[in-house]
Amino acid sequence: MQLVQLLISGISQGCIYGLIALGFVLIYKATETVSFAQGELMMLGAFCGLALMTLLGFPFWVAVLSSIAAMGLFGVVLERLVIRPILGQPAFSIVMLTIGIGYVLRGLVTMIPNIGTETHTLPVPYKDMSFNLGGLVLNAEQLVVVGATALLCLLLFALFRYSKLGIAMQAASQNQLAAYYMGIPVQRLNGLAWGLAAAVAAVAGLLLAPITFVHANMGFIGLKAFPAAVVGGFGSLPGAIVGGLVIGIVESLSGFYLPDGFKDTAAYIVVLIMLMVRPNGLFGGTLRKKV
């Protein structure tokens, strides 16, 4: 029973890692660059939901949907004003730019009086609810994380499989030049990819907030999501979720069965092993370009 409890805890935490890793993969597939600002976008989404619920008095579901939409719009604007002008430069320049964006976002939030420097509780209707099934305790927060992640994965699958927008984004990720010559608005799709990544990060922040509270440094969890993207395969959306689950379960088990300190390093040990055994990740493959 203890093992099952640890697995459930690891799966719920892994879902958070997987959602943030989805942002890494979405941006990488669209622009072939890595954004290290995903953790801070997640933090900003959590603060946005907190402000709408506590300061403006929005109902829970209205605040959640509004936060996701606002972060999606923020991602589009961020790509248009900051990222797009530097595209085409060396990849190192873009990586450093995204790191700088993360620091700027964290600094701006910290500067907000009485909010940015404090730890806040997100008022969700399922807070502190739990279910006891034959000695197995299931927290509502964990169940909501798993359920929301599964629903979001289904929505993204439908988007990329059945919609013209999703198919166009897949074509652009394979070969931007060929997609452009076929009449696909590649630059607009890049902005939409950043917006989608920011919206997914907001979902992760709103799911994580009831568990770890809302604070300016909660974005550092993105450092654990990056190994999840590597383990799953950096070009695979399903791989991001699977990689997140692997990292979450390994962390949960190592934190209980191994000495102190192993939990914080477990994710990076898994990455090192994966890079030695399967460098392309679980769902990665040989890079091919097609439309």
Short mmCIF file of C-alpha atoms in Angstrom, two decimals:
data_model
loop_
_atom_site.label_atom_id
_atom_site.label_comp_id
_atom_site.label_asym_id
_atom_site.label_seq_id
_atom_site.Cartn_x
_atom_site.Cartn_y
_atom_site.Cartn_z
CA MET A 1 0.00 0.00 0.00
CA GLN A 2 2.88 2.35 0.77
CA LEU A 3 4.36 1.67 -2.67
CA VAL A 4 1.04 2.45 -4.36
CA GLN A 5 0.81 5.68 -2.37
CA LEU A 6 4.30 6.68 -3.54
CA LEU A 7 3.47 5.84 -7.14
CA ILE A 8 0.34 8.01 -7.06
CA SER A 9 2.32 10.87 -5.57
CA GLY A 10 5.02 10.44 -8.21
CA ILE A 11 2.50 10.33 -11.05
CA SER A 12 0.81 13.56 -9.93
CA GLN A 13 4.16 15.34 -9.62
CA GLY A 14 5.28 13.83 -12.92
CA CYS A 15 2.21 15.27 -14.63
CA ILE A 16 3.36 18.76 -13.62
CA TYR A 17 6.83 18.06 -15.01
CA GLY A 18 5.25 16.69 -18.17
CA LEU A 19 3.10 19.79 -18.73
CA ILE A 20 6.09 22.10 -18.41
CA ALA A 21 8.10 19.77 -20.66
CA LEU A 22 5.30 20.06 -23.22
CA GLY A 23 6.14 23.77 -23.45
CA PHE A 24 9.80 22.94 -24.08
CA VAL A 25 8.86 20.54 -26.86
CA LEU A 26 6.25 22.82 -28.49
CA ILE A 27 8.71 25.69 -28.78
CA TYR A 28 11.54 23.43 -29.90
CA LYS A 29 9.41 21.86 -32.64
CA ALA A 30 8.28 25.29 -33.85
CA THR A 31 11.56 27.21 -33.77
CA GLU A 32 14.26 24.58 -33.06
CA THR A 33 15.26 26.58 -29.99
CA VAL A 34 14.99 25.82 -26.27
CA SER A 35 13.11 28.18 -23.97
CA PHE A 36 14.30 28.18 -20.36
CA ALA A 37 11.55 30.61 -19.38
CA GLN A 38 8.86 27.93 -19.10
CA GLY A 39 9.11 27.71 -15.31
CA GLU A 40 8.63 31.46 -14.95
CA LEU A 41 5.67 31.40 -17.36
CA MET A 42 4.16 28.74 -15.10
CA MET A 43 4.77 30.98 -12.07
CA LEU A 44 3.20 33.96 -13.86
CA GLY A 45 0.12 31.89 -14.71
CA ALA A 46 -0.30 30.92 -11.05
CA PHE A 47 -0.01 34.55 -9.94
CA CYS A 48 -2.50 35.58 -12.62
CA GLY A 49 -5.04 33.07 -11.32
CA LEU A 50 -4.36 34.19 -7.74
CA ALA A 51 -4.94 37.85 -8.64
CA LEU A 52 -8.19 37.11 -10.49
CA MET A 53 -9.57 35.04 -7.60
CA THR A 54 -8.47 37.13 -4.62
CA LEU A 55 -8.22 40.70 -5.92
CA LEU A 56 -10.96 40.77 -8.55
CA GLY A 57 -13.21 38.14 -6.99
CA PHE A 58 -13.59 35.98 -10.11
CA PRO A 59 -15.21 32.56 -9.63
CA PHE A 60 -12.76 29.67 -9.74
CA TRP A 61 -13.51 28.36 -13.24
CA VAL A 62 -13.72 31.84 -14.74
CA ALA A 63 -10.37 32.76 -13.18
CA VAL A 64 -8.75 29.54 -14.46
CA LEU A 65 -9.96 29.96 -18.03
CA SER A 66 -9.13 33.68 -18.01
CA SER A 67 -5.60 32.99 -16.72
CA ILE A 68 -4.96 30.39 -19.41
CA ALA A 69 -6.23 32.73 -22.13
CA ALA A 70 -4.23 35.67 -20.76
CA MET A 71 -1.02 33.63 -20.65
CA GLY A 72 -1.63 32.36 -24.17
CA LEU A 73 -1.92 35.96 -25.37
CA PHE A 74 1.18 36.89 -23.36
CA GLY A 75 3.14 34.11 -25.06
CA VAL A 76 2.13 35.36 -28.51
CA VAL A 77 3.13 38.94 -27.65
CA LEU A 78 6.39 37.77 -26.09
CA GLU A 79 7.33 35.89 -29.25
CA ARG A 80 6.43 38.82 -31.48
CA LEU A 81 8.27 41.52 -29.53
CA VAL A 82 11.25 39.70 -28.01
CA ILE A 83 11.90 36.35 -29.68
CA ARG A 84 11.14 36.97 -33.36
CA PRO A 85 13.69 39.78 -33.86
CA ILE A 86 16.52 37.48 -32.76
CA LEU A 87 15.50 34.35 -34.70
CA GLY A 88 18.24 33.31 -37.09
CA GLN A 89 20.97 34.20 -34.62
CA PRO A 90 23.09 31.44 -33.02
CA ALA A 91 21.08 29.10 -30.81
CA PHE A 92 23.19 30.10 -27.79
CA SER A 93 21.95 33.70 -28.13
CA ILE A 94 18.31 32.63 -28.06
CA VAL A 95 18.88 30.31 -25.09
CA MET A 96 20.51 33.14 -23.14
CA LEU A 97 17.62 35.43 -24.11
CA THR A 98 15.05 33.01 -22.69
CA ILE A 99 17.08 32.69 -19.48
CA GLY A 100 17.08 36.49 -19.25
CA ILE A 101 13.31 36.57 -19.83
CA GLY A 102 12.87 34.19 -16.91
CA TYR A 103 14.94 36.37 -14.59
CA VAL A 104 13.07 39.49 -15.70
CA LEU A 105 9.65 37.91 -15.09
CA ARG A 106 10.72 36.68 -11.66
CA GLY A 107 12.15 40.08 -10.78
CA LEU A 108 9.03 41.94 -11.91
CA VAL A 109 6.80 39.70 -9.80
CA THR A 110 9.09 40.12 -6.79
CA MET A 111 8.81 43.90 -7.11
CA ILE A 112 5.02 43.85 -6.56
CA PRO A 113 4.47 45.15 -3.00
CA ASN A 114 3.04 42.69 -0.46
CA ILE A 115 2.51 40.06 -3.17
CA GLY A 116 5.74 39.16 -4.92
CA THR A 117 7.73 38.49 -1.76
CA GLU A 118 5.06 36.46 0.07
CA THR A 119 3.79 32.88 -0.16
CA HIS A 120 0.12 32.61 -1.09
CA THR A 121 -2.53 29.92 -1.04
CA LEU A 122 -4.63 29.52 -4.18
CA PRO A 123 -8.29 29.30 -3.07
CA VAL A 124 -9.49 26.24 -4.98
CA PRO A 125 -12.77 24.49 -4.13
CA TYR A 126 -11.11 21.07 -3.72
CA LYS A 127 -8.42 22.23 -1.27
CA ASP A 128 -7.66 19.69 1.53
CA MET A 129 -10.20 17.18 0.20
CA SER A 130 -9.18 13.51 0.30
CA PHE A 131 -10.66 10.07 -0.32
CA ASN A 132 -9.88 6.88 1.58
CA LEU A 133 -10.11 3.72 -0.51
CA GLY A 134 -9.28 0.70 1.61
CA GLY A 135 -6.43 2.42 3.42
CA LEU A 136 -5.22 4.21 0.28
CA VAL A 137 -5.46 7.99 0.76
CA LEU A 138 -6.07 9.95 -2.45
CA ASN A 139 -5.75 13.72 -2.25
CA ALA A 140 -8.11 15.71 -4.44
CA GLU A 141 -5.22 17.91 -5.56
CA GLN A 142 -3.40 14.88 -6.98
CA LEU A 143 -6.50 13.52 -8.69
CA VAL A 144 -7.22 16.90 -10.29
CA VAL A 145 -3.63 17.11 -11.57
CA VAL A 146 -3.83 13.67 -13.19
CA GLY A 147 -7.32 14.25 -14.63
CA ALA A 148 -6.53 17.71 -16.00
CA THR A 149 -3.30 16.44 -17.57
CA ALA A 150 -5.14 13.59 -19.29
CA LEU A 151 -7.82 15.99 -20.58
CA LEU A 152 -5.22 18.44 -21.87
CA CYS A 153 -3.35 15.64 -23.65
CA LEU A 154 -6.57 14.59 -25.39
CA LEU A 155 -7.23 18.18 -26.48
CA LEU A 156 -3.69 18.56 -27.84
CA PHE A 157 -3.97 15.22 -29.64
CA ALA A 158 -7.21 16.34 -31.29
CA LEU A 159 -5.65 19.69 -32.20
CA PHE A 160 -2.62 18.19 -33.95
CA ARG A 161 -4.47 15.25 -35.49
CA TYR A 162 -7.73 16.69 -36.78
CA SER A 163 -7.44 20.49 -37.10
CA LYS A 164 -5.91 22.39 -40.00
CA LEU A 165 -4.02 24.55 -37.52
CA GLY A 166 -2.42 21.54 -35.86
CA ILE A 167 -1.48 19.95 -39.17
CA ALA A 168 0.04 23.23 -40.34
CA MET A 169 2.06 23.48 -37.12
CA GLN A 170 3.37 19.94 -37.67
CA ALA A 171 4.34 20.79 -41.25
CA ALA A 172 6.15 23.94 -40.14
CA SER A 173 8.01 22.00 -37.45
CA GLN A 174 9.29 19.54 -40.07
CA ASN A 175 10.51 22.08 -42.63
CA GLN A 176 9.79 25.77 -42.18
CA LEU A 177 11.05 26.81 -45.61
CA ALA A 178 9.01 24.20 -47.48
CA ALA A 179 5.95 25.03 -45.37
CA TYR A 180 6.40 28.72 -46.19
CA TYR A 181 6.54 27.98 -49.93
CA MET A 182 3.34 25.94 -49.58
CA GLY A 183 1.55 29.03 -48.24
CA ILE A 184 1.67 28.22 -44.53
CA PRO A 185 2.14 31.37 -42.38
CA VAL A 186 5.19 30.10 -40.51
CA GLN A 187 5.86 33.24 -38.46
CA ARG A 188 2.28 33.34 -37.23
CA LEU A 189 2.47 29.67 -36.30
CA ASN A 190 5.66 30.30 -34.33
CA GLY A 191 3.77 32.90 -32.31
CA LEU A 192 0.91 30.48 -31.76
CA ALA A 193 3.37 27.83 -30.59
CA TRP A 194 4.74 30.22 -27.96
CA GLY A 195 1.20 31.14 -26.96
CA LEU A 196 0.22 27.48 -26.65
CA ALA A 197 3.36 26.75 -24.61
CA ALA A 198 2.59 29.67 -22.26
CA ALA A 199 -1.03 28.51 -21.88
CA VAL A 200 0.10 24.96 -21.02
CA ALA A 201 2.58 26.43 -18.51
CA ALA A 202 -0.30 28.37 -16.93
CA VAL A 203 -2.27 25.13 -16.56
CA ALA A 204 0.73 23.56 -14.83
CA GLY A 205 1.03 26.54 -12.48
CA LEU A 206 -2.64 26.49 -11.55
CA LEU A 207 -2.46 22.74 -10.86
CA LEU A 208 0.74 22.99 -8.84
CA ALA A 209 -0.31 26.03 -6.78
CA PRO A 210 -2.73 24.21 -4.42
CA ILE A 211 0.05 21.72 -3.60
CA THR A 212 3.13 23.94 -3.16
CA PHE A 213 1.54 27.41 -2.80
CA VAL A 214 2.14 30.43 -5.04
CA HIS A 215 5.47 32.25 -4.73
CA ALA A 216 7.98 33.95 -6.99
CA ASN A 217 10.47 31.06 -6.95
CA MET A 218 8.04 28.30 -7.90
CA GLY A 219 9.32 28.54 -11.48
CA PHE A 220 12.52 26.73 -10.51
CA ILE A 221 10.59 23.50 -10.97
CA GLY A 222 11.24 24.04 -14.67
CA LEU A 223 14.77 22.77 -14.03
CA LYS A 224 13.20 19.37 -13.28
CA ALA A 225 10.95 19.53 -16.34
CA PHE A 226 13.89 19.93 -18.70
CA PRO A 227 15.20 16.42 -17.84
CA ALA A 228 11.66 15.14 -18.46
CA ALA A 229 11.78 16.52 -22.02
CA VAL A 230 15.20 14.93 -22.56
CA VAL A 231 14.11 11.54 -21.22
CA GLY A 232 10.95 11.47 -23.34
CA GLY A 233 12.62 12.77 -26.49
CA PHE A 234 12.87 16.47 -27.21
CA GLY A 235 10.83 16.29 -30.39
CA SER A 236 7.95 14.21 -29.02
CA LEU A 237 4.85 15.61 -27.33
CA PRO A 238 3.79 12.22 -25.87
CA GLY A 239 7.40 11.75 -24.81
CA ALA A 240 7.23 14.92 -22.71
CA ILE A 241 4.39 13.49 -20.62
CA VAL A 242 6.00 10.05 -20.33
CA GLY A 243 9.33 11.63 -19.41
CA GLY A 244 7.61 13.71 -16.75
CA LEU A 245 5.99 10.61 -15.29
CA VAL A 246 9.33 8.80 -15.22
CA ILE A 247 11.03 11.69 -13.43
CA GLY A 248 8.15 12.10 -10.97
CA ILE A 249 8.01 8.40 -10.04
CA VAL A 250 11.79 8.12 -9.70
CA GLU A 251 11.83 11.20 -7.46
CA SER A 252 9.02 9.87 -5.28
CA LEU A 253 10.61 6.45 -4.82
CA SER A 254 14.15 7.75 -4.29
CA GLY A 255 12.93 10.30 -1.74
CA PHE A 256 11.41 7.50 0.36
CA TYR A 257 13.77 4.57 -0.08
CA LEU A 258 17.15 6.30 -0.55
CA PRO A 259 19.12 8.63 1.77
CA ASP A 260 18.49 12.36 1.87
CA GLY A 261 19.75 14.24 -1.14
CA PHE A 262 19.06 11.55 -3.72
CA LYS A 263 15.62 12.97 -4.49
CA ASP A 264 17.06 16.27 -5.73
CA THR A 265 19.61 14.56 -7.97
CA ALA A 266 17.49 11.63 -9.17
CA ALA A 267 16.19 13.48 -12.25
CA TYR A 268 19.66 14.28 -13.50
CA ILE A 269 20.94 10.77 -12.82
CA VAL A 270 18.08 9.44 -14.96
CA VAL A 271 19.06 11.90 -17.73
CA LEU A 272 22.68 10.80 -17.64
CA ILE A 273 21.66 7.14 -17.90
CA MET A 274 19.25 7.92 -20.74
CA LEU A 275 21.88 9.85 -22.67
CA MET A 276 24.26 6.89 -22.40
CA VAL A 277 21.68 4.23 -23.29
CA ARG A 278 19.32 6.06 -25.67
CA PRO A 279 20.56 9.58 -26.54
CA ASN A 280 17.41 10.49 -28.51
CA GLY A 281 15.10 9.72 -25.58
CA LEU A 282 12.34 7.17 -25.20
CA PHE A 283 10.27 8.50 -28.10
CA GLY A 284 13.04 10.22 -30.02
CA GLY A 285 14.23 9.06 -33.40
CA THR A 286 16.51 9.98 -36.23
CA LEU A 287 15.91 13.58 -37.25
CA ARG A 288 14.03 13.78 -40.54
CA LYS A 289 12.61 16.69 -42.47
CA LYS A 290 9.36 16.28 -44.36
CA VAL A 291 6.10 18.07 -45.08
#
